[in-house]
Amino acid sequence: MNAIAESWSKLPRMLQVGIVLALIIATPYLIGAVEQTSNFALLSQINRALIFVVLALGLNIVVGFAGLLDLGYAAFFAIGAYTFGVLTWPNLGIQASFFIAIWICAVVAAFFGILVGTPTLRLRGDYLAIVTLAFGEIIPTLVRNLDEITIRIGDWVILDKFNLTNGPQGMNPLGRPDFSFFEGIFNMQPGALAVSFDPKFWYFMIVITAGFVLFASRRLDMSRLGRAWKAIREDETAADFMGVDPIRTKLLAFAIGASFSGLAGVIFASMIQAIFPELFRFQVSIFLLIIVIISGMGNVFGVLIGGLIISTFDGVLLAQVLPQILPDVDVQSLRWVFFGAGLIIFMIFRPQGLFPRKAKAAVIPTALAAEGGD
Amino acid sequence: MSLELELFIQQVFNGLTIGAYLGLIALGYTMVYGIIELINFAHGDLFAFGFFISLTIFTALGIPRPLEGFNLIVVLPLIFVVTMLLSGGLNVLIDRVAYKPLRNAPRLAPLITAVGMSFALEALFAIWQGPSQINYPRYFPQIDILRDWMGLEPQLLFITTKDLFLFGVTIPLMVGLTLFVDRTKLGKAMRAAAQDREAASMVGINVDRIIATTFFVGGALAGAAGLVWGLYINSGRFLMGFEAGLMAFTAAVLGGIGNIRGAVLGAFIIGLLKAMGDQYIGGAWSRIIIFAVLILLLVFRPSGILGSTQSIEKV
C-alpha cells in the first residue's frame, strides 16, 4: 500500500490529474459494461452515493470543522429540494430554469442555515444537537402541511387553500436542466443536448458539483475561516479570547454547510423528478452523520471515500448483492440488523473513524521561537 | 358543565396520560446522559421491547381477559416485575456491548453505536413480531368511572379504570426513582458519578457498577412504560420506540437534561402541548408546536427549565 502511495506521489502533477480525470470519466462506461452483464442498478446507486457525499461534505463543515453537532441536517437538503420544487413545479407556474434555480436554492438554504444557527448561538454541546434535531423534524412536517395555505386578515383573503408543496403526495414532475440556450449559441439541432434522462448525464452533473464542493471544502479547511472553525471546535472560550468572533464563525459554518446541501437537494430533486416529505426524515440526517463520523471527522478526502464506501455498502451490497448470494435468507428484513451491527463493530474497533485527520504539529520556525522566548 | 369546558378538561387529562408514560422513558434518557453524557438513541427501543416482551408473556401464559381477581392482583404485578427486569437486563447488555468499550473514545463514537444499536433492535423487533401494527389485547378491565361508579352524567368526559391504572403505575415509579436517587446510598453514588466520574472513582465508588445500575434502572422504567402503553393504548409497532424515544429525549432536554425532576416536568409539558395541539390546532401541527416551543425555550433558557446554568460550562 505504501509503495503504491510513494510511487504515486512521485508522478508529475499533470499526470496525476490526468489519471484521476480519466478514471472519473471512464467510470460510468465501465459500470455500464458491468451493468450489462449483471442485473444490478449500479450507476444510479453511485449517483445517489455521490449526492450523499456532497451532503456529507456540507455536514462535515458544521460537525467536522466547527464541531457543532447537527442532528437535523436533512432539513437543508429538504429546503434545497423543495425550493427547487416551488421554482420549477409546473402547477405553480414559475418554471424557472435549472441553472438559475440551483443558485437561488443554495442561497435560500444558506439563509435557513443562518436562521437555525441564530437561536443556537448561546447553546453548547448536546443542547445544540436537540435544536437542530427539532428543526430537522419541523421542516418535513411543515412541508407536508403546506398544501392548503389559507391566510386571511379580516375579510381580506390573501391566500385561499394555496397548494405550495402538494403535501404528502409530493411534487412531480420537476424541472430538468434545459440546454436550449446553449444549443442556440452553438447553432445545434434543438434537443441535441437533451440527455437529462440518462444516469450518465447525472453522473457527470454530480461529479462536477462534488468536485466543486470538494475544492471549496479543501480551500476552506486551510483558510483563515477554517482555522477559526477549528479553534471554536477545540475551545470556544479560548478562541473568543484570541479574537475569533464566535457568532460570525458559527453562522458562516451553518450557512456554508447548508448551501452545499441546497445544491445537493436541487440535483437530487431534478434527478429523481419527485420529492416527498418522507425523503428528508431524521434517518437521512443520522445517515449523513454516520458518514461524517465513520470517515473521520473533519477530513475532506476521508468524507469523500467514506461516503462512497458506506453508501455503496448499504445501497449495493446489502440491498442488491446479498439477496443474490443468499437467496434463501430474508435479507431485506435483516438489512438493518447488519447495518446496525456493522456500525457497532466498526466503531468499537476504530472509534476515531476510517481516516482521522492527522493533527499537524504546530511548527514554530526556530528563529521565531527564539524571539518569542526572550 | 359546558361542553367546551369538558373538552378542555378532557384534553388536559389526555395530556397528562401522554406525559405519564413519556416521563418514564425520559427518566432513563436523563439518567444515562447525566452520568456518561451520551444521547442514548437506543433507549426508546427498550420501550418497544417492554411492549413486545410483556405481550409475549401474556400470550404464553394464556391469561384470560379482562384480568380479574388473582390475575389482576398477583399475576399482573409479577408480569410487571419480570418485564422490568428483562428490559433493565437488556439495557445493561446493550451498554456492555455498544457503549462500555467506548467509554474513553471520542465523544461522538458512542452516539454512532447507539444509532447502530437502535437500527439493529428495530430490525430485530420487525423480524420477531412482524412489521405491521400489532394488537395488544385489552387485558385491563375498562370501567367508566364517572358514569358507572360515581353516577355523574357528563356529556363528554371519559375517565376509566385504565387511566387510574396508568397513573397508579407511573406516578409511584417516578416518585420511587426520585427517592431512590435522593435518599439511598446507591443514589448518592449515582449523583457523585454524574458530577465527576473521576473524582467519584477516587473516593471508592465503583463507577462501572454505577453506570450499569443506571442503565438497568433506566431500561426497567422504559420497559414498564412499554407495558403500560400496551395495556392502555392496546396497539403498537416495531418502530414505536423511535417516536417515543424522540419525544422523551425532547422532554428530557426541555426539563434540563441530567435533571430528574426536569425530565418528568418536560414530559408533562410535551404531553399537554400534544393534547392541546391535537384538539385546538390540528394533529398535523402539534409536532411543529412541540419542537417550536423547545427551540424558543432553549433560546431563553439555554439549559432547559430546571437545568443548572453550570452545566453549560461542563461541555
Tab-separated table of C-alpha atoms in Angstrom, chain B residues 193-306:
chain	number	residue	atom	x	y	z
B	193	ALA	CA	-20.630	9.760	39.380
B	194	ALA	CA	-22.764	12.186	37.391
B	195	GLN	CA	-20.941	15.163	38.870
B	196	ASP	CA	-17.450	13.890	38.277
B	197	ARG	CA	-16.703	10.331	37.259
B	198	GLU	CA	-13.017	10.513	38.041
B	199	ALA	CA	-13.433	12.064	41.459
B	200	ALA	CA	-16.181	9.566	42.278
B	201	SER	CA	-13.904	6.633	41.479
B	202	MET	CA	-11.179	8.216	43.632
B	203	VAL	CA	-13.396	8.165	46.694
B	204	GLY	CA	-14.058	4.474	46.231
B	205	ILE	CA	-17.215	4.420	44.111
B	206	ASN	CA	-17.241	1.597	41.606
B	207	VAL	CA	-18.203	3.781	38.654
B	208	ASP	CA	-18.626	0.869	36.242
B	209	ARG	CA	-21.160	-0.690	38.561
B	210	ILE	CA	-22.941	2.635	38.996
B	211	ILE	CA	-23.203	3.043	35.235
B	212	ALA	CA	-24.567	-0.494	34.891
B	213	THR	CA	-27.106	0.264	37.633
B	214	THR	CA	-28.156	3.421	35.834
B	215	PHE	CA	-28.687	1.539	32.607
B	216	PHE	CA	-30.617	-1.140	34.482
B	217	VAL	CA	-32.933	1.326	36.199
B	218	GLY	CA	-33.440	3.359	33.012
B	219	GLY	CA	-34.193	0.248	30.971
B	220	ALA	CA	-36.580	-1.088	33.607
B	221	LEU	CA	-38.538	2.168	33.621
B	222	ALA	CA	-38.741	2.222	29.814
B	223	GLY	CA	-39.887	-1.411	29.839
B	224	ALA	CA	-42.572	-0.556	32.384
B	225	ALA	CA	-43.677	2.301	30.141
B	226	GLY	CA	-43.954	-0.173	27.242
B	227	LEU	CA	-46.171	-2.483	29.278
B	228	VAL	CA	-48.337	0.407	30.467
B	229	TRP	CA	-48.662	1.634	26.887
B	230	GLY	CA	-49.697	-1.842	25.731
B	231	LEU	CA	-52.411	-2.157	28.340
B	232	TYR	CA	-53.550	1.418	27.833
B	233	ILE	CA	-53.375	2.041	24.073
B	234	ASN	CA	-53.710	-1.616	23.008
B	235	SER	CA	-51.636	-1.376	19.842
B	236	GLY	CA	-48.052	-0.810	18.779
B	237	ARG	CA	-45.442	-1.373	16.117
B	238	PHE	CA	-41.761	-2.249	15.913
B	239	LEU	CA	-40.896	1.399	15.214
B	240	MET	CA	-42.889	2.752	18.160
B	241	GLY	CA	-39.715	3.151	20.187
B	242	PHE	CA	-38.280	5.657	17.762
B	243	GLU	CA	-41.082	8.189	18.028
B	244	ALA	CA	-41.482	7.692	21.772
B	245	GLY	CA	-37.755	7.990	22.271
B	246	LEU	CA	-37.600	11.182	20.236
B	247	MET	CA	-40.365	12.760	22.309
B	248	ALA	CA	-38.878	11.520	25.578
B	249	PHE	CA	-35.486	12.913	24.636
B	250	THR	CA	-37.128	16.221	23.790
B	251	ALA	CA	-38.834	16.110	27.182
B	252	ALA	CA	-35.552	15.437	28.945
B	253	VAL	CA	-33.881	18.377	27.203
B	254	LEU	CA	-36.862	20.651	27.781
B	255	GLY	CA	-36.686	19.974	31.508
B	256	GLY	CA	-32.914	20.291	31.584
B	257	ILE	CA	-31.039	17.141	30.650
B	258	GLY	CA	-29.466	15.343	33.567
B	259	ASN	CA	-32.152	16.637	35.910
B	260	ILE	CA	-34.604	14.002	37.108
B	261	ARG	CA	-37.481	16.285	38.088
B	262	GLY	CA	-36.886	18.220	34.884
B	263	ALA	CA	-37.423	15.103	32.770
B	264	VAL	CA	-40.807	14.442	34.356
B	265	LEU	CA	-41.818	18.098	34.103
B	266	GLY	CA	-40.722	18.200	30.458
B	267	ALA	CA	-42.698	15.055	29.699
B	268	PHE	CA	-45.898	16.506	31.140
B	269	ILE	CA	-45.380	19.776	29.257
B	270	ILE	CA	-44.945	17.870	26.000
B	271	GLY	CA	-47.971	15.714	26.761
B	272	LEU	CA	-50.109	18.808	27.352
B	273	LEU	CA	-48.758	20.544	24.228
B	274	LYS	CA	-49.554	17.467	22.158
B	275	ALA	CA	-53.060	17.025	23.509
B	276	MET	CA	-53.912	20.716	23.161
B	277	GLY	CA	-52.320	20.930	19.730
B	278	ASP	CA	-54.261	17.884	18.532
B	279	GLN	CA	-57.540	19.328	19.767
B	280	TYR	CA	-57.314	23.025	19.023
B	281	ILE	CA	-54.876	23.414	16.151
B	282	GLY	CA	-54.832	20.101	14.328
B	283	GLY	CA	-52.902	16.870	14.746
B	284	ALA	CA	-50.623	17.623	11.817
B	285	TRP	CA	-49.308	20.713	13.581
B	286	SER	CA	-48.775	19.506	17.133
B	287	ARG	CA	-45.312	18.135	16.295
B	288	ILE	CA	-44.307	21.500	14.923
B	289	ILE	CA	-45.654	23.203	18.044
B	290	ILE	CA	-43.727	20.907	20.382
B	291	PHE	CA	-40.433	21.439	18.602
B	292	ALA	CA	-41.012	25.171	18.157
B	293	VAL	CA	-41.661	25.517	21.907
B	294	LEU	CA	-38.479	23.554	22.557
B	295	ILE	CA	-36.416	25.857	20.349
B	296	LEU	CA	-37.927	29.011	21.824
B	297	LEU	CA	-37.441	27.803	25.366
B	298	LEU	CA	-33.805	26.926	24.753
B	299	VAL	CA	-33.208	30.380	23.286
B	300	PHE	CA	-34.221	31.961	26.573
B	301	ARG	CA	-33.094	29.220	28.932
B	302	PRO	CA	-30.165	27.521	27.211
B	303	SER	CA	-30.053	24.601	29.633
B	304	GLY	CA	-33.725	23.764	29.933
B	305	ILE	CA	-36.300	24.652	32.565
B	306	LEU	CA	-34.637	23.100	35.601
